[in-house]
């Protein structure tokens, strides 16, 4: 199961939990109503009457059940939000099957953005062009009429155009994506490595960018603590402890297992 499939499975689990909580909330709400539906609307508690104790007890149970319904409704909303977050997670992971293609598309967009920002500043700050010429050139660059108006709107510093830090930050993003892309390309052709230390099977899974540790059984508490402290998490999908595939993680895993 690849990351996208796991992402979809996670979203489905959250949806199921949300539906279950919603169902339980509705059942609790109906039960709360049924507890007091035989009591006339506005009927006060008859203090001193033989019915006083039962009346108070029934109202308390109805109120508590209604409170449970509200909490279950909040729980359903929580899982709905978790499901939506899982579905809308469009981050690019090096272990994704389409990581190279998506990173290439992201790089192309960033480079186009960089060129557009620089050309925009060049046009609107030119002293040789008239306002009409600047307008026409921005339209040729791909701006809409609203976009042209926004380009000439001063920022909080009173300047027009893109500030230098925007261009600098975008340039840094371009360099970062290029590094990711090169690594993704290397990983795509790299062969997985598998070996054992003692009775623990270690897999350097380059296709998923994971370092995977397969123990023959449940590791003792000290080992689990060390694994968690060093960024390893239990994957029930793969049946192993795993982390991102890094050089220092491989060395740390060997220390934990050897120790």
mmCIF file of C-alpha atoms in Angstrom:
data_model
loop_
_atom_site.group_PDB
_atom_site.id
_atom_site.type_symbol
_atom_site.label_atom_id
_atom_site.label_comp_id
_atom_site.label_asym_id
_atom_site.label_seq_id
_atom_site.Cartn_x
_atom_site.Cartn_y
_atom_site.Cartn_z
ATOM 1 C CA UNK A 1 0.000 0.000 0.000
ATOM 2 C CA UNK A 2 1.521 3.324 -1.057
ATOM 3 C CA UNK A 3 1.167 6.639 0.771
ATOM 4 C CA UNK A 4 -1.822 7.826 -1.260
ATOM 5 C CA UNK A 5 -3.673 4.593 -0.576
ATOM 6 C CA UNK A 6 -2.861 4.917 3.119
ATOM 7 C CA UNK A 7 -4.066 8.518 3.007
ATOM 8 C CA UNK A 8 -7.364 7.431 1.486
ATOM 9 C CA UNK A 9 -7.696 4.593 3.996
ATOM 10 C CA UNK A 10 -7.062 7.041 6.856
ATOM 11 C CA UNK A 11 -9.717 9.422 5.553
ATOM 12 C CA UNK A 12 -12.200 6.551 5.232
ATOM 13 C CA UNK A 13 -11.521 5.450 8.822
ATOM 14 C CA UNK A 14 -12.178 8.970 10.069
ATOM 15 C CA UNK A 15 -15.395 9.126 8.032
ATOM 16 C CA UNK A 16 -16.559 5.837 9.568
ATOM 17 C CA UNK A 17 -15.769 7.104 13.072
ATOM 18 C CA UNK A 18 -17.637 10.338 12.328
ATOM 19 C CA UNK A 19 -20.684 8.444 11.079
ATOM 20 C CA UNK A 20 -20.619 6.182 14.142
ATOM 21 C CA UNK A 21 -20.418 9.157 16.509
ATOM 22 C CA UNK A 22 -23.220 10.939 14.635
ATOM 23 C CA UNK A 23 -25.432 7.872 14.900
ATOM 24 C CA UNK A 24 -24.743 7.525 18.613
ATOM 25 C CA UNK A 25 -25.403 11.257 19.095
ATOM 26 C CA UNK A 26 -28.803 11.001 17.397
ATOM 27 C CA UNK A 27 -29.700 7.919 19.435
ATOM 28 C CA UNK A 28 -28.749 9.673 22.679
ATOM 29 C CA UNK A 29 -30.773 12.741 21.697
ATOM 30 C CA UNK A 30 -33.859 10.628 20.967
ATOM 31 C CA UNK A 31 -33.408 8.721 24.229
ATOM 32 C CA UNK A 32 -33.141 11.970 26.188
ATOM 33 C CA UNK A 33 -36.382 13.206 24.628
ATOM 34 C CA UNK A 34 -38.222 9.927 25.188
ATOM 35 C CA UNK A 35 -37.353 10.000 28.904
ATOM 36 C CA UNK A 36 -39.435 13.094 29.519
ATOM 37 C CA UNK A 37 -41.953 13.099 26.674
ATOM 38 C CA UNK A 38 -44.694 11.758 28.975
ATOM 39 C CA UNK A 39 -44.237 14.731 31.332
ATOM 40 C CA UNK A 40 -46.570 17.627 30.392
ATOM 41 C CA UNK A 41 -44.727 20.649 28.972
ATOM 42 C CA UNK A 42 -43.962 23.109 31.767
ATOM 43 C CA UNK A 43 -44.890 20.652 34.502
ATOM 44 C CA UNK A 44 -43.036 21.818 37.651
ATOM 45 C CA UNK A 45 -41.474 19.510 40.193
ATOM 46 C CA UNK A 46 -43.996 18.997 42.968
ATOM 47 C CA UNK A 47 -41.875 19.637 46.040
ATOM 48 C CA UNK A 48 -42.902 17.353 48.899
ATOM 49 C CA UNK A 49 -44.976 15.143 46.639
ATOM 50 C CA UNK A 50 -44.160 11.431 46.427
ATOM 51 C CA UNK A 51 -43.263 12.004 42.753
ATOM 52 C CA UNK A 52 -40.577 14.624 43.521
ATOM 53 C CA UNK A 53 -37.622 12.218 43.774
ATOM 54 C CA UNK A 54 -38.500 10.272 40.599
ATOM 55 C CA UNK A 55 -39.167 13.497 38.708
ATOM 56 C CA UNK A 56 -35.775 14.987 39.642
ATOM 57 C CA UNK A 57 -33.982 11.733 38.843
ATOM 58 C CA UNK A 58 -35.633 11.497 35.431
ATOM 59 C CA UNK A 59 -34.756 15.093 34.555
ATOM 60 C CA UNK A 60 -31.124 14.529 35.605
ATOM 61 C CA UNK A 61 -30.817 11.376 33.503
ATOM 62 C CA UNK A 62 -32.429 13.106 30.536
ATOM 63 C CA UNK A 63 -30.069 16.076 30.896
ATOM 64 C CA UNK A 64 -26.985 13.851 31.195
ATOM 65 C CA UNK A 65 -28.041 11.849 28.142
ATOM 66 C CA UNK A 66 -28.509 15.065 26.176
ATOM 67 C CA UNK A 67 -25.023 16.151 27.274
ATOM 68 C CA UNK A 68 -23.666 12.850 25.990
ATOM 69 C CA UNK A 69 -25.392 13.527 22.662
ATOM 70 C CA UNK A 70 -23.682 16.926 22.414
ATOM 71 C CA UNK A 71 -20.260 15.436 23.165
ATOM 72 C CA UNK A 72 -20.772 12.733 20.552
ATOM 73 C CA UNK A 73 -21.789 15.389 18.036
ATOM 74 C CA UNK A 74 -18.548 17.268 18.780
ATOM 75 C CA UNK A 75 -16.634 14.017 18.386
ATOM 76 C CA UNK A 76 -18.248 13.455 14.970
ATOM 77 C CA UNK A 77 -17.279 16.968 13.887
ATOM 78 C CA UNK A 78 -13.699 16.339 15.035
ATOM 79 C CA UNK A 79 -13.405 13.196 12.911
ATOM 80 C CA UNK A 80 -14.997 14.960 9.941
ATOM 81 C CA UNK A 81 -12.279 17.602 10.172
ATOM 82 C CA UNK A 82 -9.605 14.903 10.418
ATOM 83 C CA UNK A 83 -11.008 13.186 7.330
ATOM 84 C CA UNK A 84 -11.064 16.444 5.379
ATOM 85 C CA UNK A 85 -7.474 17.188 6.407
ATOM 86 C CA UNK A 86 -6.352 13.732 5.265
ATOM 87 C CA UNK A 87 -8.124 14.117 1.920
ATOM 88 C CA UNK A 88 -6.795 17.632 1.302
ATOM 89 C CA UNK A 89 -3.187 16.862 2.198
ATOM 90 C CA UNK A 90 -1.424 17.592 -1.092
ATOM 91 C CA UNK A 91 2.112 17.647 0.316
ATOM 92 C CA UNK A 92 4.692 15.969 -1.898
ATOM 93 C CA UNK A 93 6.609 13.137 -0.242
ATOM 94 C CA UNK A 94 9.741 11.714 -1.816
ATOM 95 C CA UNK A 95 8.311 8.220 -1.478
ATOM 96 C CA UNK A 96 5.233 9.035 -3.596
ATOM 97 C CA UNK A 97 4.986 7.185 -6.896
ATOM 98 C CA UNK A 98 4.493 10.480 -8.746
ATOM 99 C CA UNK A 99 6.912 12.546 -6.645
ATOM 100 C CA UNK A 100 9.204 13.327 -9.608
ATOM 101 C CA UNK A 101 6.353 14.468 -11.852
ATOM 102 C CA UNK A 102 4.720 16.574 -9.135
ATOM 103 C CA UNK A 103 8.028 18.168 -8.110
ATOM 104 C CA UNK A 104 8.792 18.993 -11.746
ATOM 105 C CA UNK A 105 5.375 20.673 -12.062
ATOM 106 C CA UNK A 106 5.901 22.549 -8.783
ATOM 107 C CA UNK A 107 9.341 23.716 -9.915
ATOM 108 C CA UNK A 108 7.961 24.931 -13.232
ATOM 109 C CA UNK A 109 5.266 26.957 -11.433
ATOM 110 C CA UNK A 110 7.795 28.503 -9.047
ATOM 111 C CA UNK A 111 10.154 29.426 -11.885
ATOM 112 C CA UNK A 112 7.288 30.963 -13.856
ATOM 113 C CA UNK A 113 6.247 32.913 -10.771
ATOM 114 C CA UNK A 114 9.822 34.164 -10.333
ATOM 115 C CA UNK A 115 10.029 35.355 -13.933
ATOM 116 C CA UNK A 116 6.607 37.024 -13.670
ATOM 117 C CA UNK A 117 7.509 38.907 -10.483
ATOM 118 C CA UNK A 118 10.790 40.173 -11.919
ATOM 119 C CA UNK A 119 9.225 41.193 -15.239
ATOM 120 C CA UNK A 120 6.314 42.878 -13.445
ATOM 121 C CA UNK A 121 8.679 45.004 -11.365
ATOM 122 C CA UNK A 122 10.710 45.855 -14.453
ATOM 123 C CA UNK A 123 7.592 47.074 -16.282
ATOM 124 C CA UNK A 124 5.838 49.092 -13.577
ATOM 125 C CA UNK A 125 9.062 50.736 -12.358
ATOM 126 C CA UNK A 126 10.264 51.667 -15.838
ATOM 127 C CA UNK A 127 10.761 55.384 -16.455
ATOM 128 C CA UNK A 128 10.766 54.915 -20.220
ATOM 129 C CA UNK A 129 7.239 53.510 -20.524
ATOM 130 C CA UNK A 130 3.991 55.447 -20.344
ATOM 131 C CA UNK A 131 1.134 54.309 -18.102
ATOM 132 C CA UNK A 132 -0.718 52.984 -21.135
ATOM 133 C CA UNK A 133 2.345 51.037 -22.310
ATOM 134 C CA UNK A 134 2.840 49.578 -18.844
ATOM 135 C CA UNK A 135 -0.807 48.520 -18.798
ATOM 136 C CA UNK A 136 -0.534 46.811 -22.191
ATOM 137 C CA UNK A 137 2.678 45.011 -21.299
ATOM 138 C CA UNK A 138 1.166 43.647 -18.076
ATOM 139 C CA UNK A 139 -1.845 42.397 -20.052
ATOM 140 C CA UNK A 140 0.591 40.654 -22.449
ATOM 141 C CA UNK A 141 2.279 39.139 -19.401
ATOM 142 C CA UNK A 142 -1.013 37.500 -18.457
ATOM 143 C CA UNK A 143 -2.555 39.961 -16.025
ATOM 144 C CA UNK A 144 -6.293 40.636 -15.921
ATOM 145 C CA UNK A 145 -7.629 44.187 -15.611
ATOM 146 C CA UNK A 146 -8.079 43.673 -11.866
ATOM 147 C CA UNK A 147 -4.576 42.248 -11.682
ATOM 148 C CA UNK A 148 -3.138 45.345 -13.363
ATOM 149 C CA UNK A 149 -4.926 47.598 -10.872
ATOM 150 C CA UNK A 150 -3.596 45.535 -7.979
ATOM 151 C CA UNK A 151 -0.069 45.655 -9.414
ATOM 152 C CA UNK A 152 -0.185 49.467 -9.301
ATOM 153 C CA UNK A 153 -1.667 49.576 -5.790
ATOM 154 C CA UNK A 154 0.998 50.634 -3.231
ATOM 155 C CA UNK A 155 1.716 48.202 -0.382
ATOM 156 C CA UNK A 156 1.878 49.167 3.288
ATOM 157 C CA UNK A 157 5.338 50.660 2.654
ATOM 158 C CA UNK A 158 4.003 52.849 -0.122
ATOM 159 C CA UNK A 159 5.855 50.894 -2.834
ATOM 160 C CA UNK A 160 4.405 49.278 -5.933
ATOM 161 C CA UNK A 161 5.337 45.907 -7.360
ATOM 162 C CA UNK A 162 6.670 42.841 -5.623
ATOM 163 C CA UNK A 163 8.928 43.492 -2.613
ATOM 164 C CA UNK A 164 12.460 42.101 -2.835
ATOM 165 C CA UNK A 165 11.868 39.618 -0.019
ATOM 166 C CA UNK A 166 9.091 37.935 -2.039
ATOM 167 C CA UNK A 167 11.489 37.314 -4.909
ATOM 168 C CA UNK A 168 14.234 36.164 -2.512
ATOM 169 C CA UNK A 169 11.891 33.748 -0.694
ATOM 170 C CA UNK A 170 10.583 32.333 -3.952
ATOM 171 C CA UNK A 171 14.159 31.834 -5.136
ATOM 172 C CA UNK A 172 14.905 29.893 -1.953
ATOM 173 C CA UNK A 173 11.843 27.716 -2.614
ATOM 174 C CA UNK A 174 13.109 27.037 -6.133
ATOM 175 C CA UNK A 175 16.460 25.835 -4.781
ATOM 176 C CA UNK A 176 14.759 23.659 -2.171
ATOM 177 C CA UNK A 177 12.445 22.019 -4.723
ATOM 178 C CA UNK A 178 15.368 21.420 -7.074
ATOM 179 C CA UNK A 179 17.187 19.570 -4.281
ATOM 180 C CA UNK A 180 14.066 17.524 -3.544
ATOM 181 C CA UNK A 181 13.660 16.734 -7.230
ATOM 182 C CA UNK A 182 17.226 15.484 -7.588
ATOM 183 C CA UNK A 183 16.835 13.309 -4.515
ATOM 184 C CA UNK A 184 13.491 11.958 -5.765
ATOM 185 C CA UNK A 185 15.097 11.047 -9.094
ATOM 186 C CA UNK A 186 17.938 9.208 -7.337
ATOM 187 C CA UNK A 187 15.512 7.363 -5.076
ATOM 188 C CA UNK A 188 13.334 6.319 -7.998
ATOM 189 C CA UNK A 189 16.175 4.286 -9.535
ATOM 190 C CA UNK A 190 17.804 3.168 -6.272
ATOM 191 C CA UNK A 191 17.381 -0.455 -5.245
ATOM 192 C CA UNK A 192 16.039 -1.261 -1.799
ATOM 193 C CA UNK A 193 18.497 -2.759 0.683
ATOM 194 C CA UNK A 194 17.595 -5.493 3.135
ATOM 195 C CA UNK A 195 19.747 -7.019 5.876
ATOM 196 C CA UNK A 196 19.514 -8.279 9.453
ATOM 197 C CA UNK A 197 21.046 -7.287 12.756
ATOM 198 C CA UNK A 198 20.466 -10.109 15.184
ATOM 199 C CA UNK A 199 16.846 -11.120 14.650
ATOM 200 C CA UNK A 200 15.704 -7.720 13.381
ATOM 201 C CA UNK A 201 15.177 -7.333 9.634
ATOM 202 C CA UNK A 202 16.115 -3.882 8.329
ATOM 203 C CA UNK A 203 14.841 -2.545 5.032
ATOM 204 C CA UNK A 204 16.112 0.646 3.419
ATOM 205 C CA UNK A 205 13.005 1.278 1.349
ATOM 206 C CA UNK A 206 14.045 3.872 -1.222
ATOM 207 C CA UNK A 207 10.773 3.656 -3.127
ATOM 208 C CA UNK A 208 8.834 4.926 -0.097
ATOM 209 C CA UNK A 209 11.694 6.892 1.498
ATOM 210 C CA UNK A 210 11.411 4.833 4.671
ATOM 211 C CA UNK A 211 13.787 3.022 6.981
ATOM 212 C CA UNK A 212 11.823 0.006 8.207
ATOM 213 C CA UNK A 213 12.606 -2.221 11.194
ATOM 214 C CA UNK A 214 10.854 -5.583 11.389
ATOM 215 C CA UNK A 215 11.121 -7.098 14.870
ATOM 216 C CA UNK A 216 10.180 -10.774 15.381
ATOM 217 C CA UNK A 217 7.833 -9.683 18.162
ATOM 218 C CA UNK A 218 6.954 -6.626 20.205
ATOM 219 C CA UNK A 219 10.162 -4.820 21.301
ATOM 220 C CA UNK A 220 10.590 -4.239 25.019
ATOM 221 C CA UNK A 221 9.562 -0.907 26.521
ATOM 222 C CA UNK A 222 13.085 0.563 26.576
ATOM 223 C CA UNK A 223 13.608 -0.168 22.870
ATOM 224 C CA UNK A 224 10.174 1.265 21.989
ATOM 225 C CA UNK A 225 10.982 4.423 23.945
ATOM 226 C CA UNK A 226 14.286 4.843 22.106
ATOM 227 C CA UNK A 227 12.593 4.260 18.754
ATOM 228 C CA UNK A 228 9.918 6.881 19.439
ATOM 229 C CA UNK A 229 12.494 9.342 20.759
ATOM 230 C CA UNK A 230 14.445 8.994 17.518
ATOM 231 C CA UNK A 231 11.563 9.542 15.126
ATOM 232 C CA UNK A 232 10.420 5.957 14.514
ATOM 233 C CA UNK A 233 6.701 5.243 14.487
ATOM 234 C CA UNK A 234 4.793 1.982 14.381
ATOM 235 C CA UNK A 235 3.159 1.360 11.004
ATOM 236 C CA UNK A 236 0.309 -1.097 11.277
ATOM 237 C CA UNK A 237 0.011 -1.066 7.481
ATOM 238 C CA UNK A 238 3.551 -2.364 7.005
ATOM 239 C CA UNK A 239 3.854 -4.196 10.327
ATOM 240 C CA UNK A 240 7.098 -2.478 11.259
ATOM 241 C CA UNK A 241 8.701 0.478 13.006
ATOM 242 C CA UNK A 242 9.727 3.064 10.445
ATOM 243 C CA UNK A 243 11.110 6.554 9.956
ATOM 244 C CA UNK A 244 12.205 8.692 7.045
ATOM 245 C CA UNK A 245 15.231 7.236 5.296
ATOM 246 C CA UNK A 246 18.208 9.284 6.479
ATOM 247 C CA UNK A 247 21.869 8.354 6.875
ATOM 248 C CA UNK A 248 21.905 9.184 10.579
ATOM 249 C CA UNK A 249 18.681 7.240 11.133
ATOM 250 C CA UNK A 250 20.329 4.108 9.780
ATOM 251 C CA UNK A 251 23.245 4.515 12.204
ATOM 252 C CA UNK A 252 20.904 5.303 15.109
ATOM 253 C CA UNK A 253 18.758 2.252 14.344
ATOM 254 C CA UNK A 254 21.852 0.033 14.405
ATOM 255 C CA UNK A 255 22.809 1.500 17.812
ATOM 256 C CA UNK A 256 19.330 0.904 19.253
ATOM 257 C CA UNK A 257 19.129 -2.652 17.968
ATOM 258 C CA UNK A 258 22.709 -3.462 18.892
ATOM 259 C CA UNK A 259 22.256 -1.974 22.344
#
